[in-house]
PDB file of C-alpha atoms in Angstrom:
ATOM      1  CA  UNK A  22     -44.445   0.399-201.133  1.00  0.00           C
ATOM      2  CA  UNK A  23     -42.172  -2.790-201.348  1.00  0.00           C
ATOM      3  CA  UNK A  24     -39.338  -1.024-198.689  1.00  0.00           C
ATOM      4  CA  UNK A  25     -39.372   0.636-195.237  1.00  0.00           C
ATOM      5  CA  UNK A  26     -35.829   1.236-195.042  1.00  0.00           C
ATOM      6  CA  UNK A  27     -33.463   4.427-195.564  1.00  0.00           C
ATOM      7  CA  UNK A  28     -30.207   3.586-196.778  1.00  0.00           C
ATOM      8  CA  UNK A  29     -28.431   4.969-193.717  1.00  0.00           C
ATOM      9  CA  UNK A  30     -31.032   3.125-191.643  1.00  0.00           C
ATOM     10  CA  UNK A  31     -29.290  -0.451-189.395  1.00  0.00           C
ATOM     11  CA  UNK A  32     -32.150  -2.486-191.180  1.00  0.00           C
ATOM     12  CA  UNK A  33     -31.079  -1.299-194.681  1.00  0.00           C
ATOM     13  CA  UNK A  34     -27.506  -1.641-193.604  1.00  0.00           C
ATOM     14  CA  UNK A  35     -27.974  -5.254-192.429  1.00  0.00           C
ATOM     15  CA  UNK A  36     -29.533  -6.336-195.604  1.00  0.00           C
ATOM     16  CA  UNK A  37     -27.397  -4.821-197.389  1.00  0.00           C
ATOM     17  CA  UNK A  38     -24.534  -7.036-196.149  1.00  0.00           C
ATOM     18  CA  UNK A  39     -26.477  -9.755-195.983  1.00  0.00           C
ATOM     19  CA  UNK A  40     -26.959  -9.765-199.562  1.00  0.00           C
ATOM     20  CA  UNK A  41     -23.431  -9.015-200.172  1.00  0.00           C
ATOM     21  CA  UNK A  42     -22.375 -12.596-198.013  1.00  0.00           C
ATOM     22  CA  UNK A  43     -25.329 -14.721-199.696  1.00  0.00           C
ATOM     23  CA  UNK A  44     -24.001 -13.393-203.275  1.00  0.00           C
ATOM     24  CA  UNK A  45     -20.480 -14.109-201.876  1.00  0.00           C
ATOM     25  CA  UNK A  46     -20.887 -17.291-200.264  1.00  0.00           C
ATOM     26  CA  UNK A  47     -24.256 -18.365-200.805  1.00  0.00           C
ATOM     27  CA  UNK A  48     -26.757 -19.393-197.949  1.00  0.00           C
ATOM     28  CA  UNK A  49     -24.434 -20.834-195.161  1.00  0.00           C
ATOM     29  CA  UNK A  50     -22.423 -17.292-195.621  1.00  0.00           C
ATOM     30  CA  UNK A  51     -25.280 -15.844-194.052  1.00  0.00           C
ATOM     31  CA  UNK A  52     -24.946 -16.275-190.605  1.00  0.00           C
ATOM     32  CA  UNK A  53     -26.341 -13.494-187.549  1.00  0.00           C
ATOM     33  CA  UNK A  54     -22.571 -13.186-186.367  1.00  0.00           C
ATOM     34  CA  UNK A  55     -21.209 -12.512-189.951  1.00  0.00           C
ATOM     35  CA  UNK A  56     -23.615 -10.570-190.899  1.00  0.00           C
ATOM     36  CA  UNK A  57     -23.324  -8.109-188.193  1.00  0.00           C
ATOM     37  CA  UNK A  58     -20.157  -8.026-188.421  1.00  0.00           C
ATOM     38  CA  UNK A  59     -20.064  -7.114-192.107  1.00  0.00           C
ATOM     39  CA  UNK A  60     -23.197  -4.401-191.213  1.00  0.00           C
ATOM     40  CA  UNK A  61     -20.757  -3.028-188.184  1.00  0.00           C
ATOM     41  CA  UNK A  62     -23.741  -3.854-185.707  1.00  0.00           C
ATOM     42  CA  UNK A  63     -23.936  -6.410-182.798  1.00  0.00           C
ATOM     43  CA  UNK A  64     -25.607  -9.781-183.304  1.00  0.00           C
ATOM     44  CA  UNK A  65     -28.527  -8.766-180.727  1.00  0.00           C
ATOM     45  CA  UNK A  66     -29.489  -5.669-183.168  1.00  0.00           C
ATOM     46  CA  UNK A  67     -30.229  -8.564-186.119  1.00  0.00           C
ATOM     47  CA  UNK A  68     -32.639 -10.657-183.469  1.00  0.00           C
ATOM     48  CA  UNK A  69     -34.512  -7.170-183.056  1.00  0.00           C
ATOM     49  CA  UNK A  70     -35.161  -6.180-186.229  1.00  0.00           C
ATOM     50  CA  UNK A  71     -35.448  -9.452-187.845  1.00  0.00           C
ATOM     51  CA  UNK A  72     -36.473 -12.252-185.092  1.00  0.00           C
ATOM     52  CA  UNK A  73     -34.071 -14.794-186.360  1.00  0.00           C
ATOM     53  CA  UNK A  74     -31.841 -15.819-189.409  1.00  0.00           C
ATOM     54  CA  UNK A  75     -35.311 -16.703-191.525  1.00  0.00           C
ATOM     55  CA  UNK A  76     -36.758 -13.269-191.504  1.00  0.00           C
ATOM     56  CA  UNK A  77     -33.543 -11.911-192.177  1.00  0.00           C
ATOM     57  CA  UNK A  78     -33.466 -13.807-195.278  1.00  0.00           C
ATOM     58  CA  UNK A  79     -37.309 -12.370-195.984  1.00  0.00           C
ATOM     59  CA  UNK A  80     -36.196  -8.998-195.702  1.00  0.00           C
ATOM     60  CA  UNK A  81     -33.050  -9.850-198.179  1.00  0.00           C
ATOM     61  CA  UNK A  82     -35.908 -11.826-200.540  1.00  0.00           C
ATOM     62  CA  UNK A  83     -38.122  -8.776-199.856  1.00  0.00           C
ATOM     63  CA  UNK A  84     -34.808  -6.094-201.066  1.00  0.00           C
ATOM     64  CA  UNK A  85     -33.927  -8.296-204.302  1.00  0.00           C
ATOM     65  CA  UNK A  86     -37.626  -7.862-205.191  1.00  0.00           C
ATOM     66  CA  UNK A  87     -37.119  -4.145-204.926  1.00  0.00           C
ATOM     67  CA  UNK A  88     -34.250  -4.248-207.361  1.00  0.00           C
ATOM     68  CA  UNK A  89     -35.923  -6.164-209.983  1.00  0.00           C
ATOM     69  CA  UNK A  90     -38.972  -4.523-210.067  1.00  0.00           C
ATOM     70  CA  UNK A  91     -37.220  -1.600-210.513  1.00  0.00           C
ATOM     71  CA  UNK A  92     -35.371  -2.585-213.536  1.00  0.00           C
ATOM     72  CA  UNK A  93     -38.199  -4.137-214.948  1.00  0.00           C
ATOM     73  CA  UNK A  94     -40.338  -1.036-214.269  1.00  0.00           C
ATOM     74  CA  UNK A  95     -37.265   1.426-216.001  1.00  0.00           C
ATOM     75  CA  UNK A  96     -37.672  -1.076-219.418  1.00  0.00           C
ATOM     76  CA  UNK A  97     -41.641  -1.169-219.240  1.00  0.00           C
ATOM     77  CA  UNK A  98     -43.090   0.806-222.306  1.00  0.00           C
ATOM     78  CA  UNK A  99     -46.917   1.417-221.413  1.00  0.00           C
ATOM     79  CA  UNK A 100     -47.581   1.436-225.753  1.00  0.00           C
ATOM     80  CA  UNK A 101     -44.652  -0.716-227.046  1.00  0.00           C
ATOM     81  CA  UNK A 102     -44.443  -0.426-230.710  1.00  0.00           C
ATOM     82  CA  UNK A 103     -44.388  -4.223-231.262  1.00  0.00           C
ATOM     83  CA  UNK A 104     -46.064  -6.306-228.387  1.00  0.00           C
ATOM     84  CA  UNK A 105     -44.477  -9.713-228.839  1.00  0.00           C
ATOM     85  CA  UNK A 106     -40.700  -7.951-228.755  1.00  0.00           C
ATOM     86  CA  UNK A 107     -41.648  -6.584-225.625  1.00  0.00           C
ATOM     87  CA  UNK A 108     -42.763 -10.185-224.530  1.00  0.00           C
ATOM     88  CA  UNK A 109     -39.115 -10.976-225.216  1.00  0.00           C
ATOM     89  CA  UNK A 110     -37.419  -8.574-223.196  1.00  0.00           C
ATOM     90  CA  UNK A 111     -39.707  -8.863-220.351  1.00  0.00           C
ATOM     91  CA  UNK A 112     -38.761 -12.709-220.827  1.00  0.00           C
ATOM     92  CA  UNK A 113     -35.203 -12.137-221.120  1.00  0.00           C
ATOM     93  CA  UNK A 114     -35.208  -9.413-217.863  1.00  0.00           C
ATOM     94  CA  UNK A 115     -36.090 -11.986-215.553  1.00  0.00           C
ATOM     95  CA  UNK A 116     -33.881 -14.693-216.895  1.00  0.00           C
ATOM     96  CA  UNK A 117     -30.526 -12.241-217.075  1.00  0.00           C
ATOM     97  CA  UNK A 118     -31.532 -11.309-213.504  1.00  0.00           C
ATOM     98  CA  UNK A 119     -31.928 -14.911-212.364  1.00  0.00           C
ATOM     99  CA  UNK A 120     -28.989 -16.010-214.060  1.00  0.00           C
ATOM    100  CA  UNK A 121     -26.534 -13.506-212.855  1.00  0.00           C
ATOM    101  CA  UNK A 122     -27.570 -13.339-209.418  1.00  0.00           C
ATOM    102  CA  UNK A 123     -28.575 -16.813-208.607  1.00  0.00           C
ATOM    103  CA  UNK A 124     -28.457 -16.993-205.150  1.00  0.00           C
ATOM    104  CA  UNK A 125     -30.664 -13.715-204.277  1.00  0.00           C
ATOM    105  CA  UNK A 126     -32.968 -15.118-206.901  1.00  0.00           C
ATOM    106  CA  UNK A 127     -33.388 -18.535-204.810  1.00  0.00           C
ATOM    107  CA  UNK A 128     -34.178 -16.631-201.927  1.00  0.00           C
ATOM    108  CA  UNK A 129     -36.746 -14.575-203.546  1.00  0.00           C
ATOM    109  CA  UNK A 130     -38.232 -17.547-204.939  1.00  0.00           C
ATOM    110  CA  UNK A 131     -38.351 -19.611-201.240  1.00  0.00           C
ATOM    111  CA  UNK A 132     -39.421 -16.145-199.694  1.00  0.00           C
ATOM    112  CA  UNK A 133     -43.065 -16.214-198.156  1.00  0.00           C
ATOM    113  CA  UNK A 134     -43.284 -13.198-196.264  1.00  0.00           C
ATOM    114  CA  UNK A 135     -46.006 -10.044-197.056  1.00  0.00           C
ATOM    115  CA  UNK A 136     -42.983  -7.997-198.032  1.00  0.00           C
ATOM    116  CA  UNK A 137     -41.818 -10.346-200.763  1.00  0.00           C
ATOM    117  CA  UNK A 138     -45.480 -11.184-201.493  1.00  0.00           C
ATOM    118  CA  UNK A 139     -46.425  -7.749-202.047  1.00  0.00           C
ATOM    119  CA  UNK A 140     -43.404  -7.083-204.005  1.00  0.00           C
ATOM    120  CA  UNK A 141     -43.905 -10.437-206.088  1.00  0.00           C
ATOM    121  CA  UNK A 142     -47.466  -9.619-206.984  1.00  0.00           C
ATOM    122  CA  UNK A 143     -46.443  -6.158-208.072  1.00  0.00           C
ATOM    123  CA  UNK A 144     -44.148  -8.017-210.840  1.00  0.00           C
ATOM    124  CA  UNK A 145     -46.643 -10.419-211.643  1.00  0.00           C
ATOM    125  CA  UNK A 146     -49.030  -6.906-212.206  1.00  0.00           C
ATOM    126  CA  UNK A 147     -46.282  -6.359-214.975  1.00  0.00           C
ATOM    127  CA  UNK A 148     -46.436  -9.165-216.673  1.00  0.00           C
ATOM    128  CA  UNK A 149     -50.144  -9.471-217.094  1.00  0.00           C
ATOM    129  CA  UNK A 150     -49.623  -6.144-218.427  1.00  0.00           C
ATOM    130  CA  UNK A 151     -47.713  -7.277-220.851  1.00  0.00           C
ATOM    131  CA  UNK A 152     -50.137 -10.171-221.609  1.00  0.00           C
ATOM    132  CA  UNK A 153     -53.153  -8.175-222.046  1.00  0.00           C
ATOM    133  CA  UNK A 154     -51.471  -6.102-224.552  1.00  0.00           C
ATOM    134  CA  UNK A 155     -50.882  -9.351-226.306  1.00  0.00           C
ATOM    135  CA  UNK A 156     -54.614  -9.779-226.400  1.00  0.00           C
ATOM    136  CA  UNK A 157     -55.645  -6.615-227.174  1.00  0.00           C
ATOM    137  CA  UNK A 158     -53.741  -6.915-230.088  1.00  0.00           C
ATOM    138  CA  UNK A 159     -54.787 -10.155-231.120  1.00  0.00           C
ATOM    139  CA  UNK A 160     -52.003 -11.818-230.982  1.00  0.00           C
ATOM    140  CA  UNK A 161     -52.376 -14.155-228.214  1.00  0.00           C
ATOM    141  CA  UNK A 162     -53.032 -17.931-228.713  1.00  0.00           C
ATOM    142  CA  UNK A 163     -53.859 -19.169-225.536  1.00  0.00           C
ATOM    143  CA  UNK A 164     -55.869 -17.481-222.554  1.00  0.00           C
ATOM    144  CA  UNK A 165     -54.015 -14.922-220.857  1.00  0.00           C
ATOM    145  CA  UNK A 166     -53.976 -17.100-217.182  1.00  0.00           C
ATOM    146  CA  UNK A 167     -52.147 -19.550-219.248  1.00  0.00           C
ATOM    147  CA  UNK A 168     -50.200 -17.423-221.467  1.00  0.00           C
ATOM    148  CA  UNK A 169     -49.108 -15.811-217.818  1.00  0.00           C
ATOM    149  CA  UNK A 170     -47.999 -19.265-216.791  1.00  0.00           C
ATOM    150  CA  UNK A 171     -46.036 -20.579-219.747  1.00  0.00           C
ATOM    151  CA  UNK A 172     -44.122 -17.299-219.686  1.00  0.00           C
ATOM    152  CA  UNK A 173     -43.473 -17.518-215.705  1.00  0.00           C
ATOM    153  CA  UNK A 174     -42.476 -21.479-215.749  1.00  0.00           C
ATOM    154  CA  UNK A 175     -40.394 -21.045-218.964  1.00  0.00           C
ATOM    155  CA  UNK A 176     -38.514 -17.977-217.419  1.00  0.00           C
ATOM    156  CA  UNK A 177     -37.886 -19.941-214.105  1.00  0.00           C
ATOM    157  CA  UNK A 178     -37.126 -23.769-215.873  1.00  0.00           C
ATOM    158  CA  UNK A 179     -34.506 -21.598-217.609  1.00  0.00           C
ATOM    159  CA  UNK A 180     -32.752 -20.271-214.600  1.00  0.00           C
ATOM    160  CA  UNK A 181     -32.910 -23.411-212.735  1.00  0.00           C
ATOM    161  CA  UNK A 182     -31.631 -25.511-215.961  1.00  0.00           C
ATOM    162  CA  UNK A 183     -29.188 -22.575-216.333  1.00  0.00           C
ATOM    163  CA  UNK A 184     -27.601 -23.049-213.504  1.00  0.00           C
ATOM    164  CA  UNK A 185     -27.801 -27.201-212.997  1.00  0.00           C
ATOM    165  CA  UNK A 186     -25.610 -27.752-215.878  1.00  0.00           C
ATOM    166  CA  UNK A 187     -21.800 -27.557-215.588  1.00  0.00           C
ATOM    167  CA  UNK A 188     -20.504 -24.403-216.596  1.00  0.00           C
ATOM    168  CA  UNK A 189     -18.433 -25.906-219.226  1.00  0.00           C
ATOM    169  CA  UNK A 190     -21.906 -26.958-220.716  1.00  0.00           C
ATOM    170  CA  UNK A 191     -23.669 -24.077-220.368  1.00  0.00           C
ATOM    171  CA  UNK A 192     -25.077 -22.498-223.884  1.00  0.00           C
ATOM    172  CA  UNK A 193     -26.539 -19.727-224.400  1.00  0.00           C
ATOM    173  CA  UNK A 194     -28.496 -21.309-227.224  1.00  0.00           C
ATOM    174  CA  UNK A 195     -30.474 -23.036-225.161  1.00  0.00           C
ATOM    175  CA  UNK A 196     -31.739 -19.903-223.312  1.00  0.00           C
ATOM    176  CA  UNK A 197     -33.178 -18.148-227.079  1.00  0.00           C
ATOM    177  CA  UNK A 198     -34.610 -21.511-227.655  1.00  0.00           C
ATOM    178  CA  UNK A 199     -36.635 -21.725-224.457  1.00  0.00           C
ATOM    179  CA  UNK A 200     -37.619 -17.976-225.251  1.00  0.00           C
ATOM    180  CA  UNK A 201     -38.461 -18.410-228.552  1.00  0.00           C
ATOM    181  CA  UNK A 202     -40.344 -21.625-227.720  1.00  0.00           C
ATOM    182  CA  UNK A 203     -42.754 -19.245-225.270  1.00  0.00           C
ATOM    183  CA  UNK A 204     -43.120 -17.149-227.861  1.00  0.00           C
ATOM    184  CA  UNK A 205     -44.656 -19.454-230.041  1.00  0.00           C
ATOM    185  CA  UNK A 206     -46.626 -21.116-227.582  1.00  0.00           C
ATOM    186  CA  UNK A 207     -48.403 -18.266-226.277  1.00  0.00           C
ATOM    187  CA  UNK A 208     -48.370 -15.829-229.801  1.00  0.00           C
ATOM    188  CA  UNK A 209     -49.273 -15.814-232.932  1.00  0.00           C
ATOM    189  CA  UNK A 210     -47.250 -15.203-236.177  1.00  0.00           C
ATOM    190  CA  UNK A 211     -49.640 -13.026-237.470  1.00  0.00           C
ATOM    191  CA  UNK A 212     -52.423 -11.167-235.270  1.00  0.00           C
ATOM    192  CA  UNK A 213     -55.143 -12.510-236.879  1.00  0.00           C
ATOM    193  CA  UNK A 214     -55.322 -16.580-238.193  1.00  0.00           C
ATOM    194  CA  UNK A 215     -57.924 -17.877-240.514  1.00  0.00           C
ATOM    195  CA  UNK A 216     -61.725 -18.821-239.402  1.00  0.00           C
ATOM    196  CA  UNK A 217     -60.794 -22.929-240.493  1.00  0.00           C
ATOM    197  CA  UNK A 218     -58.145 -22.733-237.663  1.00  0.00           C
ATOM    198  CA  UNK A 219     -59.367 -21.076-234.600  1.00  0.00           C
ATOM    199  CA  UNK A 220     -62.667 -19.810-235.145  1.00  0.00           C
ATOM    200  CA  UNK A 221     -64.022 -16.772-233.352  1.00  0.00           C
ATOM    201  CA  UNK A 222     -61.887 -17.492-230.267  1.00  0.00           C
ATOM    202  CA  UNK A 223     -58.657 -15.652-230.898  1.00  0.00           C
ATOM    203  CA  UNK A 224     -61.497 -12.535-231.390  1.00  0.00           C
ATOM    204  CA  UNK A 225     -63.252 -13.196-228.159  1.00  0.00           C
ATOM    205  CA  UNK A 226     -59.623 -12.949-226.602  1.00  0.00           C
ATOM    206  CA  UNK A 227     -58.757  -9.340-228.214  1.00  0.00           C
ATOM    207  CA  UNK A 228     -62.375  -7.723-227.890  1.00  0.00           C
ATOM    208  CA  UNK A 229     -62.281  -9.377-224.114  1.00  0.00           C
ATOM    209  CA  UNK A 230     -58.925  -7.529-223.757  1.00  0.00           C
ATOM    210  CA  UNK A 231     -59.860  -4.524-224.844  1.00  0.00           C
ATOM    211  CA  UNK A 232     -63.276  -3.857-223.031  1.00  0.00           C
ATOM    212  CA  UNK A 233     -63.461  -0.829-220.949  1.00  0.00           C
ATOM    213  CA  UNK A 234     -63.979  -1.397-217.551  1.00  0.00           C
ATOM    214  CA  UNK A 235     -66.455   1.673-217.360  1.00  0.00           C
ATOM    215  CA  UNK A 236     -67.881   1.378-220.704  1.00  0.00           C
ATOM    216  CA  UNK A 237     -70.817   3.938-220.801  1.00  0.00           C
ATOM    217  CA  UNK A 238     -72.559   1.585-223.766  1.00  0.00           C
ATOM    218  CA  UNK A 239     -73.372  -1.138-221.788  1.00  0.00           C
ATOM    219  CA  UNK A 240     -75.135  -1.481-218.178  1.00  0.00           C
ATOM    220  CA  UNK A 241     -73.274  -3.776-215.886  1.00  0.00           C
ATOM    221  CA  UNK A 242     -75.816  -6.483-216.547  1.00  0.00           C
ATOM    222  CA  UNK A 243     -74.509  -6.569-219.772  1.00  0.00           C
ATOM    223  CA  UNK A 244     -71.118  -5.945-220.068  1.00  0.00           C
ATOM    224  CA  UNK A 245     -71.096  -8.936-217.229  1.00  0.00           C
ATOM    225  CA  UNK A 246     -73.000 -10.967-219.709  1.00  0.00           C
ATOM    226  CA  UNK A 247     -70.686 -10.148-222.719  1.00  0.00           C
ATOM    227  CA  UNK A 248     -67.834 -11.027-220.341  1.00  0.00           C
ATOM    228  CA  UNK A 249     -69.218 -14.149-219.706  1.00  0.00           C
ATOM    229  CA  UNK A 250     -69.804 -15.094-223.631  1.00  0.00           C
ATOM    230  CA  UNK A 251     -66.855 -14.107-224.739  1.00  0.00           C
ATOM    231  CA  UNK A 252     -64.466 -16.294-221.767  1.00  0.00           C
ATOM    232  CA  UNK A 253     -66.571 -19.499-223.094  1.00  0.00           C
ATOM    233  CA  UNK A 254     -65.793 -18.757-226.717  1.00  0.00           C
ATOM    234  CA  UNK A 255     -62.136 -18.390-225.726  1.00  0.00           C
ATOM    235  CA  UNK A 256     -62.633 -21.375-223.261  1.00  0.00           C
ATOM    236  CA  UNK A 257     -64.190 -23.793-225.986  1.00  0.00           C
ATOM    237  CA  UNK A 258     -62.007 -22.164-228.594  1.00  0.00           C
ATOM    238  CA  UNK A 259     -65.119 -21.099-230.571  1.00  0.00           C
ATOM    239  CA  UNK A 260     -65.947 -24.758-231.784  1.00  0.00           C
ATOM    240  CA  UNK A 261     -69.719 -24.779-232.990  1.00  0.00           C
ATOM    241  CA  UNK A 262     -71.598 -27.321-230.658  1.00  0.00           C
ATOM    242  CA  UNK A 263     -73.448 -30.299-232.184  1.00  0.00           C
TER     243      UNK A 263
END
């Protein structure tokens, strides 16, 4: 559970207006006075609940968290028809997020707290979801830590880049060519590539992905052991040693 708070509760109501002044008047809006003045409290009750200014702005990383995951969670399709279209969307989720609420999203991304933490790892749950779909189905060209990484550093370059350029300069282009440049460096066009260009390695990813975790078959010995072989084919890329 991401969130303690009611939304009738002071706490809720003080991050609640807190939000509303950083999205208003970014960081500097968010001051103890103003904010309890917005949240119809005294400044002691924010020192209580919070300690100080920083863990107020924790609690506000902590409640944009909340948010997104729940809008990711209300798109995510468990058995997507098409796995790399639901790549995009995840993609384009976090960027349309980012990019229309910029200043909660620089919070969440300073925030260090186990509340934000929590709620982070819980997003980062849904996109290796995603990414082991992607394997399963054989479509992935890279190994799913990296895949993971691409798709994380492209959605956040894009934000940032987004929102460093003049708004006169902005393009959207740019934001389905960063997208569509992930794509093709974590996917392939077709699920399966020829033997001359990858060898067994884009196989070792999909039969890796889709190993049971209990699979009666096998004893642990050697499902641990056919783990093992098949991250060094995908490591090595399946290139026959001399």
């Amino acid at each position: 559970m991401v969130t303690r708070d009611t939304t009738d509760s002071p706490r809720h109501r003080i991050v609640e207006a807190a939000v509303e002044l950083l999205e208003s008047g970014g960081p500097d809006a968010v001051s103890t006075r103003a904010v309890a003045a917005a949240a119809g409290m005294q400044p002691p009750a924010i020192y209580r609940l919070f300690g100080d200014k920083e863990g107020l702005l924790e609690a506000v990383a902590e409640h944009g968290y909340a948010q997104f995951l729940e809008s990711k969670r209300a798109q995510l399709d468990p058995e997507p028809q098409d796995a790399v279209e639901e790549l995009r969307r995840g993609w384009d989720t976090v960027v349309e997020f980012g990019i229309s609420r910029p200043e909660l999203f620089a919070v969440m991304n300073r925030a260090t707290g186990r509340g934000a933490d929590m709620a982070h790892r819980a997003g980062l749950e849904i996109l290796h979801g995603r990414v082991r779909r992607l394997a399963a189905g054989g479509w992935l060209r890279v190994d799913e830590e990296l895949a993971a990484q691409i798709i994380q550093a492209t959605g956040r370059g894009a934000v940032i880049t987004w929102h460093s350029t003049p708004a006169e300069r902005r393009n959207p282009a740019l934001l389905t060519a960063l997208r569509e440049a992930m794509v093709a460096a974590v996917t392939r066009t077709e699920p399966t590539v020829p033997a001359a260009e990858a060898g067994p390695a884009a196989a070792a990813r999909a039969l890796r992905a889709a190993l049971p975790d209990d699979a009666d078959v096998l004893s642990d010995a050697e499902q641990h052991l056919l783990r093992e072989w098949l991250t060094r084919l995908t490591a090595d890329g399946g290139a026959p040693r001399a």
